[in-house]
Structures are given as C-alpha cells and as structure tokens.
C-alpha cells in the first residue's frame, strides 16, 4: 500500500465537493438524512435516535471509516472507506495486507439528482488507487437497490457476484445481493 489515510492531505476536493474524514461533531449534521426511513431502507445499520446513531457511528473504528461530503459548508452525504486485506494463502498473506478497500456512499435525499454521489464516489476511487496505492476496490448492495448497483456500473465497476437470498433485509426478508469490483489497472482515472 502506498499510504495510509492519516498520510493523505485532507481535504480532498472535486469540482463541486469537499471530502474529509468525519468527526464526532459531524454526526448530528448527518442524522437528518441518516435517520430518514427512505435512506436507511438500504443501509447496514439503523438507529432510532440521534443518541443511538452517535453511539454507533461515533465509535473510533466506525468513525475512522467515514468521510463526509460537503458542498460549500453544507453536508450533503458521507462515504464509507474500509481498507482491508485481500484473501490470500497463509504463506503469502503479508503481500495481500491492506491491498483493497470496500467503499460505499450515502447521500442526503435533498441533494439527489445533482450527481454529487457519483462525483464523490469517483473521487473516493481515485483516492484508493492514486493516493493509497490499492490494487482493488469492492462494493456490495442488495440486488433490489437498483440506484446503488447502477451507480457502481456507471463508475466502471464490474459485477462479480450475484448471490441468491444470502442477505437478510430487516423488512424485506432474504434478498439477493450483488458484489462489484474494480482493479487499479482497469481504472480510467
């Protein structure tokens, strides 16, 4: 791996957005959309109150994987970035250490339709490959979350797996899942 998140020169800027590591002070600003039923329908975790949300996402391991996305001073969404080891045989596992990342995104509904999520996700992929020197980026979603998998495809990611009823949704029951990936050599940054 080329660098760690602590070595990145923050904030990351795109044409319209600023991306930076989240702080505990950002969490109350995230709650208006992270507590929205339409948003949490597809999210991994759900909190019933601001206090529960802060207690969950404010834990250091979770906060360290969260980036906020701003347009000017307004918080418009957040990103998930978890650098991880690739699967490897035991005798070569050190070579697979911290070589890939799982990414995700969450956008405030008031800011959809402007391309912010796509712009932020493209910047995140660029950060993974150009700045962190990773070799692979992955993302997962429920197959029914069409907006998410369509964006993965728009980002140039390849659908690598369609799993059958392997993902339990809190309201829809057992659902199919999709896994997408992109290699650094495939990236058209």
PDB file of C-alpha atoms in Angstrom:
ATOM      1  CA  UNK A   1       0.000   0.000   0.000  1.00  0.00           C
ATOM      2  CA  UNK A   2       1.273   3.440  -0.876  1.00  0.00           C
ATOM      3  CA  UNK A   3      -0.065   5.495   2.044  1.00  0.00           C
ATOM      4  CA  UNK A   4      -2.451   5.365   4.952  1.00  0.00           C
ATOM      5  CA  UNK A   5      -5.482   7.591   5.477  1.00  0.00           C
ATOM      6  CA  UNK A   6      -3.527   9.509   8.117  1.00  0.00           C
ATOM      7  CA  UNK A   7      -0.953  10.453   5.463  1.00  0.00           C
ATOM      8  CA  UNK A   8      -3.483  11.838   2.973  1.00  0.00           C
ATOM      9  CA  UNK A   9      -3.537  15.577   2.526  1.00  0.00           C
ATOM     10  CA  UNK A  10      -7.097  16.432   3.562  1.00  0.00           C
ATOM     11  CA  UNK A  11      -9.495  17.729   2.442  1.00  0.00           C
ATOM     12  CA  UNK A  12      -9.947  16.094  -0.954  1.00  0.00           C
ATOM     13  CA  UNK A  13     -11.572  18.494  -3.415  1.00  0.00           C
ATOM     14  CA  UNK A  14     -13.522  17.849  -6.581  1.00  0.00           C
ATOM     15  CA  UNK A  15     -15.089  20.379  -8.906  1.00  0.00           C
ATOM     16  CA  UNK A  16     -18.040  20.933  -6.536  1.00  0.00           C
ATOM     17  CA  UNK A  17     -17.346  18.960  -3.382  1.00  0.00           C
ATOM     18  CA  UNK A  18     -15.055  18.756  -0.381  1.00  0.00           C
ATOM     19  CA  UNK A  19     -14.381  15.336   1.175  1.00  0.00           C
ATOM     20  CA  UNK A  20     -12.725  14.872   4.545  1.00  0.00           C
ATOM     21  CA  UNK A  21     -12.643  12.456   7.480  1.00  0.00           C
ATOM     22  CA  UNK A  22     -15.756  12.633   9.650  1.00  0.00           C
ATOM     23  CA  UNK A  23     -15.541  13.834  13.237  1.00  0.00           C
ATOM     24  CA  UNK A  24     -17.937  13.267  16.138  1.00  0.00           C
ATOM     25  CA  UNK A  25     -19.090  16.873  15.625  1.00  0.00           C
ATOM     26  CA  UNK A  26     -20.341  15.916  12.123  1.00  0.00           C
ATOM     27  CA  UNK A  27     -22.661  13.192  13.406  1.00  0.00           C
ATOM     28  CA  UNK A  28     -25.578  15.453  14.445  1.00  0.00           C
ATOM     29  CA  UNK A  29     -25.386  17.039  10.976  1.00  0.00           C
ATOM     30  CA  UNK A  30     -25.592  13.575   9.380  1.00  0.00           C
ATOM     31  CA  UNK A  31     -28.594  12.497  11.437  1.00  0.00           C
ATOM     32  CA  UNK A  32     -31.298  14.344   9.399  1.00  0.00           C
ATOM     33  CA  UNK A  33     -30.675  12.042   6.432  1.00  0.00           C
ATOM     34  CA  UNK A  34     -29.226   9.016   8.259  1.00  0.00           C
ATOM     35  CA  UNK A  35     -32.447   8.886  10.293  1.00  0.00           C
ATOM     36  CA  UNK A  36     -34.656   9.137   7.191  1.00  0.00           C
ATOM     37  CA  UNK A  37     -36.658   5.946   6.511  1.00  0.00           C
ATOM     38  CA  UNK A  38     -36.027   6.091   2.747  1.00  0.00           C
ATOM     39  CA  UNK A  39     -32.270   6.328   3.306  1.00  0.00           C
ATOM     40  CA  UNK A  40     -31.933   3.678   5.992  1.00  0.00           C
ATOM     41  CA  UNK A  41     -34.006   1.213   3.959  1.00  0.00           C
ATOM     42  CA  UNK A  42     -30.767   0.080   2.281  1.00  0.00           C
ATOM     43  CA  UNK A  43     -28.211   0.919   4.977  1.00  0.00           C
ATOM     44  CA  UNK A  44     -26.496  -1.767   7.050  1.00  0.00           C
ATOM     45  CA  UNK A  45     -27.464  -0.255  10.370  1.00  0.00           C
ATOM     46  CA  UNK A  46     -30.445   1.705  11.610  1.00  0.00           C
ATOM     47  CA  UNK A  47     -30.584   3.930  14.669  1.00  0.00           C
ATOM     48  CA  UNK A  48     -33.832   5.024  16.271  1.00  0.00           C
ATOM     49  CA  UNK A  49     -32.444   8.238  17.745  1.00  0.00           C
ATOM     50  CA  UNK A  50     -29.640  10.724  17.349  1.00  0.00           C
ATOM     51  CA  UNK A  51     -28.109   9.408  20.564  1.00  0.00           C
ATOM     52  CA  UNK A  52     -28.066   5.814  19.256  1.00  0.00           C
ATOM     53  CA  UNK A  53     -26.655   6.984  15.922  1.00  0.00           C
ATOM     54  CA  UNK A  54     -23.836   8.900  17.630  1.00  0.00           C
ATOM     55  CA  UNK A  55     -23.110   5.954  19.915  1.00  0.00           C
ATOM     56  CA  UNK A  56     -22.842   3.598  16.925  1.00  0.00           C
ATOM     57  CA  UNK A  57     -21.074   5.684  14.265  1.00  0.00           C
ATOM     58  CA  UNK A  58     -19.090   7.658  16.827  1.00  0.00           C
ATOM     59  CA  UNK A  59     -17.095   4.605  17.924  1.00  0.00           C
ATOM     60  CA  UNK A  60     -13.477   5.065  16.752  1.00  0.00           C
ATOM     61  CA  UNK A  61     -13.432   2.011  14.416  1.00  0.00           C
ATOM     62  CA  UNK A  62     -16.590   3.208  12.648  1.00  0.00           C
ATOM     63  CA  UNK A  63     -15.689   6.892  12.582  1.00  0.00           C
ATOM     64  CA  UNK A  64     -12.287   6.039  11.065  1.00  0.00           C
ATOM     65  CA  UNK A  65     -14.075   4.546   8.021  1.00  0.00           C
ATOM     66  CA  UNK A  66     -16.392   7.502   7.470  1.00  0.00           C
ATOM     67  CA  UNK A  67     -15.783  10.536   5.266  1.00  0.00           C
ATOM     68  CA  UNK A  68     -18.140  13.494   4.963  1.00  0.00           C
ATOM     69  CA  UNK A  69     -19.073  15.113   1.670  1.00  0.00           C
ATOM     70  CA  UNK A  70     -19.770  18.829   1.618  1.00  0.00           C
ATOM     71  CA  UNK A  71     -20.945  21.305  -0.993  1.00  0.00           C
ATOM     72  CA  UNK A  72     -19.644  24.568   0.356  1.00  0.00           C
ATOM     73  CA  UNK A  73     -20.373  24.388   4.080  1.00  0.00           C
ATOM     74  CA  UNK A  74     -23.429  22.165   3.623  1.00  0.00           C
ATOM     75  CA  UNK A  75     -23.067  18.466   4.417  1.00  0.00           C
ATOM     76  CA  UNK A  76     -24.636  16.558   1.503  1.00  0.00           C
ATOM     77  CA  UNK A  77     -23.644  12.977   2.319  1.00  0.00           C
ATOM     78  CA  UNK A  78     -20.997  10.604   3.538  1.00  0.00           C
ATOM     79  CA  UNK A  79     -18.725   7.876   2.244  1.00  0.00           C
ATOM     80  CA  UNK A  80     -17.518   4.585   3.666  1.00  0.00           C
ATOM     81  CA  UNK A  81     -13.908   3.503   3.150  1.00  0.00           C
ATOM     82  CA  UNK A  82     -12.520   0.363   4.768  1.00  0.00           C
ATOM     83  CA  UNK A  83      -9.021  -0.641   3.682  1.00  0.00           C
ATOM     84  CA  UNK A  84      -8.687  -4.381   4.105  1.00  0.00           C
ATOM     85  CA  UNK A  85      -6.558  -7.391   3.351  1.00  0.00           C
ATOM     86  CA  UNK A  86      -7.298  -9.402   0.229  1.00  0.00           C
ATOM     87  CA  UNK A  87      -7.846 -13.122   0.682  1.00  0.00           C
ATOM     88  CA  UNK A  88      -4.557 -14.969   0.395  1.00  0.00           C
ATOM     89  CA  UNK A  89      -2.905 -18.243   1.215  1.00  0.00           C
ATOM     90  CA  UNK A  90      -1.142 -18.149   4.567  1.00  0.00           C
ATOM     91  CA  UNK A  91       2.399 -18.161   3.220  1.00  0.00           C
ATOM     92  CA  UNK A  92       1.778 -15.030   1.082  1.00  0.00           C
ATOM     93  CA  UNK A  93      -0.764 -13.206   3.257  1.00  0.00           C
ATOM     94  CA  UNK A  94       1.649 -10.369   4.030  1.00  0.00           C
ATOM     95  CA  UNK A  95       1.654  -9.472   0.328  1.00  0.00           C
ATOM     96  CA  UNK A  96      -2.140  -9.177   0.430  1.00  0.00           C
ATOM     97  CA  UNK A  97      -2.237  -6.939   3.507  1.00  0.00           C
ATOM     98  CA  UNK A  98      -4.085  -3.649   3.000  1.00  0.00           C
ATOM     99  CA  UNK A  99      -4.328  -4.051  -0.772  1.00  0.00           C
ATOM    100  CA  UNK A 100      -8.021  -3.432  -1.289  1.00  0.00           C
ATOM    101  CA  UNK A 101     -10.891  -1.368   0.050  1.00  0.00           C
ATOM    102  CA  UNK A 102     -14.599  -1.708   0.438  1.00  0.00           C
ATOM    103  CA  UNK A 103     -16.405   1.526  -0.393  1.00  0.00           C
ATOM    104  CA  UNK A 104     -19.937   2.836   0.000  1.00  0.00           C
ATOM    105  CA  UNK A 105     -21.927   6.049  -0.117  1.00  0.00           C
ATOM    106  CA  UNK A 106     -24.950   7.713   1.419  1.00  0.00           C
ATOM    107  CA  UNK A 107     -26.471  10.923   0.090  1.00  0.00           C
ATOM    108  CA  UNK A 108     -28.932  13.291   1.739  1.00  0.00           C
ATOM    109  CA  UNK A 109     -32.213  12.972  -0.257  1.00  0.00           C
ATOM    110  CA  UNK A 110     -32.418  16.763  -0.571  1.00  0.00           C
ATOM    111  CA  UNK A 111     -29.278  16.631  -2.728  1.00  0.00           C
ATOM    112  CA  UNK A 112     -30.057  13.747  -5.086  1.00  0.00           C
ATOM    113  CA  UNK A 113     -30.228  14.235  -8.834  1.00  0.00           C
ATOM    114  CA  UNK A 114     -27.215  16.561  -8.988  1.00  0.00           C
ATOM    115  CA  UNK A 115     -24.506  13.948  -9.492  1.00  0.00           C
ATOM    116  CA  UNK A 116     -22.961  14.522  -6.062  1.00  0.00           C
ATOM    117  CA  UNK A 117     -22.871  10.833  -5.104  1.00  0.00           C
ATOM    118  CA  UNK A 118     -21.195   9.885  -8.382  1.00  0.00           C
ATOM    119  CA  UNK A 119     -18.696  12.756  -8.128  1.00  0.00           C
ATOM    120  CA  UNK A 120     -17.822  11.829  -4.545  1.00  0.00           C
ATOM    121  CA  UNK A 121     -17.558   8.087  -5.315  1.00  0.00           C
ATOM    122  CA  UNK A 122     -15.271   8.763  -8.297  1.00  0.00           C
ATOM    123  CA  UNK A 123     -13.046  10.857  -6.067  1.00  0.00           C
ATOM    124  CA  UNK A 124     -13.052   8.080  -3.478  1.00  0.00           C
ATOM    125  CA  UNK A 125     -11.967   5.510  -6.074  1.00  0.00           C
ATOM    126  CA  UNK A 126      -9.229   7.898  -7.204  1.00  0.00           C
ATOM    127  CA  UNK A 127      -8.083   8.253  -3.606  1.00  0.00           C
ATOM    128  CA  UNK A 128      -7.945   4.453  -3.268  1.00  0.00           C
ATOM    129  CA  UNK A 129      -5.859   3.918  -6.390  1.00  0.00           C
ATOM    130  CA  UNK A 130      -3.762   7.064  -6.810  1.00  0.00           C
ATOM    131  CA  UNK A 131      -3.183   8.111  -3.208  1.00  0.00           C
ATOM    132  CA  UNK A 132      -3.422   4.889  -1.222  1.00  0.00           C
ATOM    133  CA  UNK A 133      -1.902   2.675  -3.925  1.00  0.00           C
ATOM    134  CA  UNK A 134      -4.532  -0.039  -3.514  1.00  0.00           C
ATOM    135  CA  UNK A 135      -4.974  -2.683  -6.214  1.00  0.00           C
ATOM    136  CA  UNK A 136      -8.720  -3.357  -5.889  1.00  0.00           C
ATOM    137  CA  UNK A 137     -11.924  -1.629  -4.777  1.00  0.00           C
ATOM    138  CA  UNK A 138     -15.120  -3.529  -3.945  1.00  0.00           C
ATOM    139  CA  UNK A 139     -18.702  -2.570  -3.138  1.00  0.00           C
ATOM    140  CA  UNK A 140     -21.797  -4.574  -2.239  1.00  0.00           C
ATOM    141  CA  UNK A 141     -25.536  -3.976  -2.233  1.00  0.00           C
ATOM    142  CA  UNK A 142     -28.900  -5.650  -2.123  1.00  0.00           C
ATOM    143  CA  UNK A 143     -29.892  -6.591  -5.687  1.00  0.00           C
ATOM    144  CA  UNK A 144     -33.140  -4.667  -5.185  1.00  0.00           C
ATOM    145  CA  UNK A 145     -31.183  -1.439  -4.569  1.00  0.00           C
ATOM    146  CA  UNK A 146     -31.093  -0.522  -8.242  1.00  0.00           C
ATOM    147  CA  UNK A 147     -29.807   3.014  -7.718  1.00  0.00           C
ATOM    148  CA  UNK A 148     -26.719   1.669  -5.940  1.00  0.00           C
ATOM    149  CA  UNK A 149     -25.775  -1.049  -8.434  1.00  0.00           C
ATOM    150  CA  UNK A 150     -26.435   1.240 -11.394  1.00  0.00           C
ATOM    151  CA  UNK A 151     -24.016   3.748  -9.916  1.00  0.00           C
ATOM    152  CA  UNK A 152     -21.403   1.021  -9.409  1.00  0.00           C
ATOM    153  CA  UNK A 153     -21.715   0.171 -13.092  1.00  0.00           C
ATOM    154  CA  UNK A 154     -21.527   3.848 -14.050  1.00  0.00           C
ATOM    155  CA  UNK A 155     -18.316   4.084 -12.021  1.00  0.00           C
ATOM    156  CA  UNK A 156     -16.828   1.328 -14.204  1.00  0.00           C
ATOM    157  CA  UNK A 157     -17.143  -1.399 -11.603  1.00  0.00           C
ATOM    158  CA  UNK A 158     -17.768  -4.959 -12.726  1.00  0.00           C
ATOM    159  CA  UNK A 159     -20.464  -7.167 -11.234  1.00  0.00           C
ATOM    160  CA  UNK A 160     -18.547 -10.160  -9.925  1.00  0.00           C
ATOM    161  CA  UNK A 161     -21.218 -11.957  -7.957  1.00  0.00           C
ATOM    162  CA  UNK A 162     -24.952 -12.331  -7.801  1.00  0.00           C
ATOM    163  CA  UNK A 163     -25.719 -14.193  -4.616  1.00  0.00           C
ATOM    164  CA  UNK A 164     -29.121 -15.755  -4.064  1.00  0.00           C
ATOM    165  CA  UNK A 165     -31.039 -14.912  -0.892  1.00  0.00           C
ATOM    166  CA  UNK A 166     -27.855 -14.562   1.149  1.00  0.00           C
ATOM    167  CA  UNK A 167     -28.612 -11.124   2.581  1.00  0.00           C
ATOM    168  CA  UNK A 168     -31.229 -10.573   5.275  1.00  0.00           C
ATOM    169  CA  UNK A 169     -33.066  -7.255   4.931  1.00  0.00           C
ATOM    170  CA  UNK A 170     -34.798  -6.011   8.097  1.00  0.00           C
ATOM    171  CA  UNK A 171     -38.141  -5.518   6.283  1.00  0.00           C
ATOM    172  CA  UNK A 172     -37.958  -7.470   3.008  1.00  0.00           C
ATOM    173  CA  UNK A 173     -36.582 -10.726   4.368  1.00  0.00           C
ATOM    174  CA  UNK A 174     -33.959 -12.738   2.494  1.00  0.00           C
ATOM    175  CA  UNK A 175     -32.719 -10.873  -0.566  1.00  0.00           C
ATOM    176  CA  UNK A 176     -30.279 -11.433  -3.398  1.00  0.00           C
ATOM    177  CA  UNK A 177     -27.034  -9.481  -3.260  1.00  0.00           C
ATOM    178  CA  UNK A 178     -24.578  -8.052  -5.781  1.00  0.00           C
ATOM    179  CA  UNK A 179     -20.823  -7.642  -5.423  1.00  0.00           C
ATOM    180  CA  UNK A 180     -18.897  -5.255  -7.663  1.00  0.00           C
ATOM    181  CA  UNK A 181     -15.183  -4.597  -8.042  1.00  0.00           C
ATOM    182  CA  UNK A 182     -12.644  -2.555  -9.956  1.00  0.00           C
ATOM    183  CA  UNK A 183      -8.905  -3.129 -10.307  1.00  0.00           C
ATOM    184  CA  UNK A 184      -6.431  -0.263 -10.429  1.00  0.00           C
ATOM    185  CA  UNK A 185      -5.326  -1.336 -13.918  1.00  0.00           C
ATOM    186  CA  UNK A 186      -8.968  -1.021 -15.082  1.00  0.00           C
ATOM    187  CA  UNK A 187      -9.486   2.407 -13.564  1.00  0.00           C
ATOM    188  CA  UNK A 188      -9.828   5.228 -16.051  1.00  0.00           C
ATOM    189  CA  UNK A 189      -8.932   7.996 -13.628  1.00  0.00           C
TER     190      UNK A 189
END
